[in-house]
Amino acid sequence: MEKLTVVGSGVMGRGIAYVAALGGFRVFLHDVSQENLDKAKLYIEKEMTKSADRGYLKREQASQALQRIEYSSDLEIAAGDADIVIEAVFELMELKADIFKQLDKICPEHTILATNTSTMSPTEIGAQTSRPEKCIAMHFFNPVHKMKLIEIIRGLDTSDETVERTKEIGKKLGKETVEVNEFPGFVTSRMNCLIGNEAMNMLMEGVASAEDIDKAMKLGLNHPMGPLELADLVGLDTRLRNMEYLYKTLGEKYRPCPLLIKYVKAGRLGRKAGSGFYHYDK
């Protein structure tokens, strides 16, 4: 395993590229937008420099990692000889399926095709290819360079070899892994969406303020972040898409809170928009 390609240069994609470069992979980061690639490059260089300044990385280590990353808006160049491709685009099944169809034609037979989805079916995504046994889900967490876990989700046809190779990749990335049999929401998203949705319902009902709901969860239940803070970090539009998918597949208990829907309609999408359940300096 030498070349790792990331498709999608948003928050998750650039974070995966960052840790992959530090893990020793030759990394290609792909996006259809050159502007997005330029922003991702600036972010990765800034974060790498910041980590070196604070002593988390040696300067030589940071410099070598940056040299391992290449950026390309041409998918064939980025993924043509990859050992593993990790797709990290929006949580839209049609988009993911289309990307996997393209990758199946572009990539060598040995290439593992992974989706960084928090809720969607790797079986359905892998069925768009001629290699479902080499398709899998790798659910990373935000911020990728700080969060230690990757959920590895086995689709219906995913082979044992693919699972084991993916675990090895996770280890090389410096992460702990858990193996999950496919079911909507997996482990973490299924639990997290319930907790976050209930927090939103309590806020809407006037049970407590956003600050006090989050404080109660952090100090009373030892959560590192409050559920409303976390939703703002993830992005309220992303959380709504996740909730809608879980509501469709798992039923009534995942019905999205009306307040979440209202915030998304208003453009209050969380940190990235400057406001969500809290206000932020952009």
Tab-separated table of C-alpha atoms in Angstrom:
chain	number	residue	atom	x	y	z
A	1	MET	CA	0.000	0.000	0.000
A	2	GLU	CA	1.788	3.087	-1.245
A	3	LYS	CA	-0.598	5.413	-3.077
A	4	LEU	CA	-3.770	6.671	-1.393
A	5	THR	CA	-6.232	8.901	-3.238
A	6	VAL	CA	-8.877	11.026	-1.556
A	7	VAL	CA	-11.855	12.162	-3.620
A	8	GLY	CA	-13.347	15.378	-2.260
A	9	SER	CA	-11.293	18.165	-0.669
A	10	GLY	CA	-13.796	19.413	1.898
A	11	VAL	CA	-13.366	19.242	5.668
A	12	MET	CA	-13.173	15.443	5.801
A	13	GLY	CA	-11.242	14.921	2.574
A	14	ARG	CA	-8.448	17.317	3.419
A	15	GLY	CA	-8.272	15.873	6.941
A	16	ILE	CA	-7.870	12.336	5.568
A	17	ALA	CA	-5.186	13.545	3.137
A	18	TYR	CA	-3.373	15.198	6.055
A	19	VAL	CA	-3.175	12.049	8.196
A	20	ALA	CA	-2.401	9.845	5.183
A	21	ALA	CA	0.616	11.968	4.282
A	22	LEU	CA	1.843	11.799	7.880
A	23	GLY	CA	1.307	8.029	7.759
A	24	GLY	CA	3.782	7.725	4.909
A	25	PHE	CA	1.411	7.326	1.965
A	26	ARG	CA	1.904	9.034	-1.356
A	27	VAL	CA	-1.314	11.039	-1.410
A	28	PHE	CA	-3.402	12.483	-4.226
A	29	LEU	CA	-6.227	14.817	-3.248
A	30	HIS	CA	-8.870	15.207	-5.960
A	31	ASP	CA	-11.703	17.685	-6.393
A	32	VAL	CA	-13.593	18.835	-9.474
A	33	SER	CA	-13.069	22.415	-8.272
A	34	GLN	CA	-9.572	23.891	-8.509
A	35	GLU	CA	-10.665	26.602	-6.081
A	36	ASN	CA	-11.548	23.958	-3.488
A	37	LEU	CA	-8.192	22.251	-4.046
A	38	ASP	CA	-6.366	25.543	-3.515
A	39	LYS	CA	-8.265	26.096	-0.262
A	40	ALA	CA	-7.480	22.547	0.874
A	41	LYS	CA	-3.781	22.970	0.109
A	42	LEU	CA	-3.667	26.217	2.084
A	43	TYR	CA	-5.440	24.571	5.017
A	44	ILE	CA	-3.167	21.501	5.066
A	45	GLU	CA	-0.003	23.615	4.880
A	46	LYS	CA	-1.282	25.906	7.650
A	47	GLU	CA	-2.239	23.015	9.942
A	48	MET	CA	1.029	21.190	9.314
A	49	THR	CA	3.031	24.336	10.110
A	50	LYS	CA	0.942	24.990	13.229
A	51	SER	CA	1.532	21.430	14.473
A	52	ALA	CA	5.278	21.821	13.922
A	53	ASP	CA	5.313	25.197	15.708
A	54	ARG	CA	3.557	23.674	18.701
A	55	GLY	CA	5.914	20.703	18.838
A	56	TYR	CA	3.381	18.039	17.881
A	57	LEU	CA	5.440	17.253	14.771
A	58	LYS	CA	9.096	17.623	13.918
A	59	ARG	CA	9.628	20.206	11.192
A	60	GLU	CA	11.312	17.617	8.983
A	61	GLN	CA	8.334	15.296	9.470
A	62	ALA	CA	5.890	18.040	8.468
A	63	SER	CA	7.999	19.024	5.453
A	64	GLN	CA	8.224	15.436	4.201
A	65	ALA	CA	4.486	14.924	4.656
A	66	LEU	CA	3.687	18.030	2.608
A	67	GLN	CA	5.938	16.779	-0.177
A	68	ARG	CA	3.934	13.532	-0.341
A	69	ILE	CA	0.656	15.307	-1.232
A	70	GLU	CA	-0.315	16.130	-4.797
A	71	TYR	CA	-3.481	17.919	-5.873
A	72	SER	CA	-5.424	17.207	-9.058
A	73	SER	CA	-8.806	18.055	-10.586
A	74	ASP	CA	-8.348	15.128	-13.025
A	75	LEU	CA	-9.753	11.949	-11.452
A	76	GLU	CA	-7.873	9.653	-13.831
A	77	ILE	CA	-4.537	11.217	-12.874
A	78	ALA	CA	-5.400	11.171	-9.174
A	79	ALA	CA	-6.746	7.610	-8.963
A	80	GLY	CA	-5.352	5.808	-12.008
A	81	ASP	CA	-2.720	3.800	-10.104
A	82	ALA	CA	-4.025	4.082	-6.527
A	83	ASP	CA	-3.843	1.227	-4.053
A	84	ILE	CA	-6.810	2.620	-2.123
A	85	VAL	CA	-9.273	5.399	-2.924
A	86	ILE	CA	-11.276	7.034	-0.138
A	87	GLU	CA	-14.318	8.961	-1.338
A	88	ALA	CA	-15.234	11.870	0.944
A	89	VAL	CA	-17.987	13.825	-0.800
A	90	PHE	CA	-21.459	14.938	0.322
A	91	GLU	CA	-23.824	12.357	1.818
A	92	LEU	CA	-25.811	11.909	-1.383
A	93	MET	CA	-26.207	8.359	-2.661
A	94	GLU	CA	-26.450	9.407	-6.325
A	95	LEU	CA	-23.176	11.333	-6.113
A	96	LYS	CA	-21.307	8.553	-4.334
A	97	ALA	CA	-22.639	5.919	-6.731
A	98	ASP	CA	-21.536	7.962	-9.736
A	99	ILE	CA	-18.023	8.403	-8.327
A	100	PHE	CA	-17.681	4.666	-7.645
A	101	LYS	CA	-18.742	3.871	-11.206
A	102	GLN	CA	-15.992	6.161	-12.476
A	103	LEU	CA	-13.405	4.740	-10.084
A	104	ASP	CA	-14.255	1.178	-11.089
A	105	LYS	CA	-13.294	2.007	-14.678
A	106	ILE	CA	-10.190	4.014	-13.781
A	107	CYS	CA	-8.530	2.027	-10.975
A	108	PRO	CA	-6.456	-1.186	-11.184
A	109	GLU	CA	-8.104	-4.459	-10.172
A	110	HIS	CA	-6.352	-4.563	-6.806
A	111	THR	CA	-7.542	-1.111	-5.693
A	112	ILE	CA	-9.757	-0.932	-2.609
A	113	LEU	CA	-12.630	1.532	-3.008
A	114	ALA	CA	-13.725	3.021	0.318
A	115	THR	CA	-16.480	5.489	1.126
A	116	ASN	CA	-16.209	7.839	4.087
A	117	THR	CA	-19.909	7.756	4.859
A	118	SER	CA	-21.464	8.119	8.286
A	119	THR	CA	-24.791	6.467	7.438
A	120	MET	CA	-25.061	5.110	3.896
A	121	SER	CA	-24.858	1.570	2.570
A	122	PRO	CA	-21.469	0.339	1.305
A	123	THR	CA	-23.379	-2.590	-0.213
A	124	GLU	CA	-25.473	-0.263	-2.377
A	125	ILE	CA	-22.459	1.865	-3.293
A	126	GLY	CA	-20.285	-1.173	-4.046
A	127	ALA	CA	-23.014	-2.679	-6.227
A	128	GLN	CA	-22.326	0.103	-8.737
A	129	THR	CA	-18.954	-1.538	-9.463
A	130	SER	CA	-17.617	-4.813	-10.831
A	131	ARG	CA	-15.649	-5.332	-7.583
A	132	PRO	CA	-18.100	-5.255	-4.642
A	133	GLU	CA	-15.732	-7.538	-2.720
A	134	LYS	CA	-13.185	-4.684	-2.698
A	135	CYS	CA	-15.680	-2.001	-1.602
A	136	ILE	CA	-15.966	-0.938	2.027
A	137	ALA	CA	-16.854	2.025	4.235
A	138	MET	CA	-14.265	3.866	6.339
A	139	HIS	CA	-16.052	6.318	8.620
A	140	PHE	CA	-13.571	8.938	9.838
A	141	PHE	CA	-14.422	11.539	12.472
A	142	ASN	CA	-13.987	15.309	12.513
A	143	PRO	CA	-11.366	16.675	13.074
A	144	VAL	CA	-9.602	13.752	11.418
A	145	HIS	CA	-6.104	14.531	12.731
A	146	LYS	CA	-7.353	14.512	16.346
A	147	MET	CA	-10.009	11.787	16.424
A	148	LYS	CA	-8.558	8.302	16.932
A	149	LEU	CA	-11.353	6.116	15.550
A	150	ILE	CA	-12.261	4.750	12.134
A	151	GLU	CA	-15.433	2.672	11.827
A	152	ILE	CA	-14.836	-0.005	9.197
A	153	ILE	CA	-18.143	-1.146	7.745
A	154	ARG	CA	-18.354	-4.396	5.837
A	155	GLY	CA	-20.859	-4.533	2.953
A	156	LEU	CA	-22.704	-7.701	1.977
A	157	ASP	CA	-20.004	-8.763	-0.513
A	158	THR	CA	-16.929	-7.208	1.126
A	159	SER	CA	-14.201	-9.847	1.385
A	160	ASP	CA	-12.291	-10.750	4.545
A	161	GLU	CA	-9.095	-9.758	2.735
A	162	THR	CA	-10.444	-6.269	2.064
A	163	VAL	CA	-11.461	-5.862	5.695
A	164	GLU	CA	-8.025	-6.919	6.940
A	165	ARG	CA	-6.188	-4.696	4.445
A	166	THR	CA	-8.387	-1.768	5.482
A	167	LYS	CA	-7.602	-2.378	9.144
A	168	GLU	CA	-3.890	-2.306	8.273
A	169	ILE	CA	-4.381	1.001	6.483
A	170	GLY	CA	-6.171	2.381	9.544
A	171	LYS	CA	-3.257	1.328	11.730
A	172	LYS	CA	-0.798	3.007	9.356
A	173	LEU	CA	-2.884	6.179	9.648
A	174	GLY	CA	-2.413	6.048	13.408
A	175	LYS	CA	-6.034	5.145	14.141
A	176	GLU	CA	-7.928	2.570	16.157
A	177	THR	CA	-10.564	0.657	14.199
A	178	VAL	CA	-13.833	-1.099	14.975
A	179	GLU	CA	-15.462	-3.542	12.551
A	180	VAL	CA	-19.171	-3.073	11.946
A	181	ASN	CA	-21.621	-5.166	9.936
A	182	GLU	CA	-23.644	-2.893	7.702
A	183	PHE	CA	-26.843	-1.463	9.144
A	184	PRO	CA	-28.139	2.102	8.673
A	185	GLY	CA	-26.217	4.526	10.877
A	186	PHE	CA	-23.600	1.920	11.870
A	187	VAL	CA	-22.707	2.403	15.582
A	188	THR	CA	-21.646	5.989	16.181
A	189	SER	CA	-23.965	7.889	13.830
A	190	ARG	CA	-26.984	5.912	14.972
A	191	MET	CA	-26.338	6.844	18.602
A	192	ASN	CA	-25.062	10.355	17.969
A	193	CYS	CA	-27.984	11.386	15.778
A	194	LEU	CA	-30.454	10.300	18.463
A	195	ILE	CA	-28.652	12.244	21.184
A	196	GLY	CA	-28.256	15.349	19.027
A	197	ASN	CA	-31.859	15.278	17.832
A	198	GLU	CA	-33.151	14.990	21.392
A	199	ALA	CA	-30.958	17.937	22.424
A	200	MET	CA	-32.503	19.982	19.588
A	201	ASN	CA	-36.000	18.972	20.676
A	202	MET	CA	-35.224	20.075	24.247
A	203	LEU	CA	-33.918	23.406	22.993
A	204	MET	CA	-37.042	23.895	20.869
A	205	GLU	CA	-39.266	23.006	23.851
A	206	GLY	CA	-37.469	25.512	26.099
A	207	VAL	CA	-36.185	22.874	28.512
A	208	ALA	CA	-32.813	24.635	28.763
A	209	SER	CA	-30.497	26.896	26.773
A	210	ALA	CA	-28.083	25.491	24.186
A	211	GLU	CA	-25.197	26.327	26.522
A	212	ASP	CA	-26.749	24.526	29.490
A	213	ILE	CA	-27.797	21.450	27.470
A	214	ASP	CA	-24.218	21.082	26.228
A	215	LYS	CA	-22.753	21.801	29.671
A	216	ALA	CA	-24.991	19.138	31.233
A	217	MET	CA	-23.801	16.513	28.757
A	218	LYS	CA	-20.127	17.433	29.159
A	219	LEU	CA	-20.048	17.653	32.963
A	220	GLY	CA	-22.832	15.200	33.802
A	221	LEU	CA	-22.115	12.446	31.267
A	222	ASN	CA	-18.455	13.202	30.496
A	223	HIS	CA	-18.996	13.884	26.774
A	224	PRO	CA	-16.011	15.790	25.327
A	225	MET	CA	-18.368	18.066	23.352
A	226	GLY	CA	-22.001	18.939	23.817
A	227	PRO	CA	-24.425	17.537	21.205
A	228	LEU	CA	-25.328	20.990	19.872
A	229	GLU	CA	-21.686	22.069	19.646
A	230	LEU	CA	-20.948	18.855	17.783
A	231	ALA	CA	-23.823	19.368	15.357
A	232	ASP	CA	-22.473	22.841	14.566
A	233	LEU	CA	-19.041	21.342	13.937
A	234	VAL	CA	-20.383	18.596	11.657
A	235	GLY	CA	-22.622	21.044	9.782
A	236	LEU	CA	-26.372	21.228	10.269
A	237	ASP	CA	-27.035	20.488	6.599
A	238	THR	CA	-24.938	17.325	6.898
A	239	ARG	CA	-26.711	16.353	10.104
A	240	LEU	CA	-30.108	16.900	8.460
A	241	ARG	CA	-29.171	14.664	5.510
A	242	ASN	CA	-28.076	11.979	7.985
A	243	MET	CA	-31.307	12.295	9.961
A	244	GLU	CA	-33.443	12.128	6.829
A	245	TYR	CA	-31.666	8.949	5.732
A	246	LEU	CA	-32.047	7.326	9.160
A	247	TYR	CA	-35.695	8.412	9.355
A	248	LYS	CA	-36.302	6.791	5.972
A	249	THR	CA	-34.507	3.553	6.871
A	250	LEU	CA	-35.064	3.148	10.631
A	251	GLY	CA	-38.333	4.939	11.275
A	252	GLU	CA	-40.076	7.468	13.470
A	253	LYS	CA	-37.539	7.846	16.277
A	254	TYR	CA	-35.166	9.470	13.766
A	255	ARG	CA	-37.637	12.106	12.541
A	256	PRO	CA	-35.527	15.315	12.240
A	257	CYS	CA	-36.272	17.976	14.822
A	258	PRO	CA	-38.286	20.858	13.246
A	259	LEU	CA	-35.747	23.326	14.661
A	260	LEU	CA	-32.951	21.628	12.699
A	261	ILE	CA	-34.967	21.909	9.497
A	262	LYS	CA	-35.687	25.587	10.201
A	263	TYR	CA	-32.009	26.395	10.849
A	264	VAL	CA	-30.926	24.726	7.613
A	265	LYS	CA	-33.569	26.637	5.642
A	266	ALA	CA	-32.264	29.864	7.204
A	267	GLY	CA	-28.677	29.080	6.210
A	268	ARG	CA	-27.585	28.634	9.827
A	269	LEU	CA	-25.403	25.620	9.050
A	270	GLY	CA	-22.999	25.755	11.983
A	271	ARG	CA	-19.334	26.728	12.202
A	272	LYS	CA	-18.752	26.860	8.459
A	273	ALA	CA	-21.544	29.429	8.040
A	274	GLY	CA	-20.697	31.506	11.113
A	275	SER	CA	-23.871	30.565	12.973
A	276	GLY	CA	-25.877	27.541	13.988
A	277	PHE	CA	-26.856	26.838	17.561
A	278	TYR	CA	-23.988	29.220	18.399
A	279	HIS	CA	-22.385	32.185	16.656
A	280	TYR	CA	-18.798	32.051	15.380
A	281	ASP	CA	-16.206	34.421	13.955
A	282	LYS	CA	-15.748	33.442	10.324
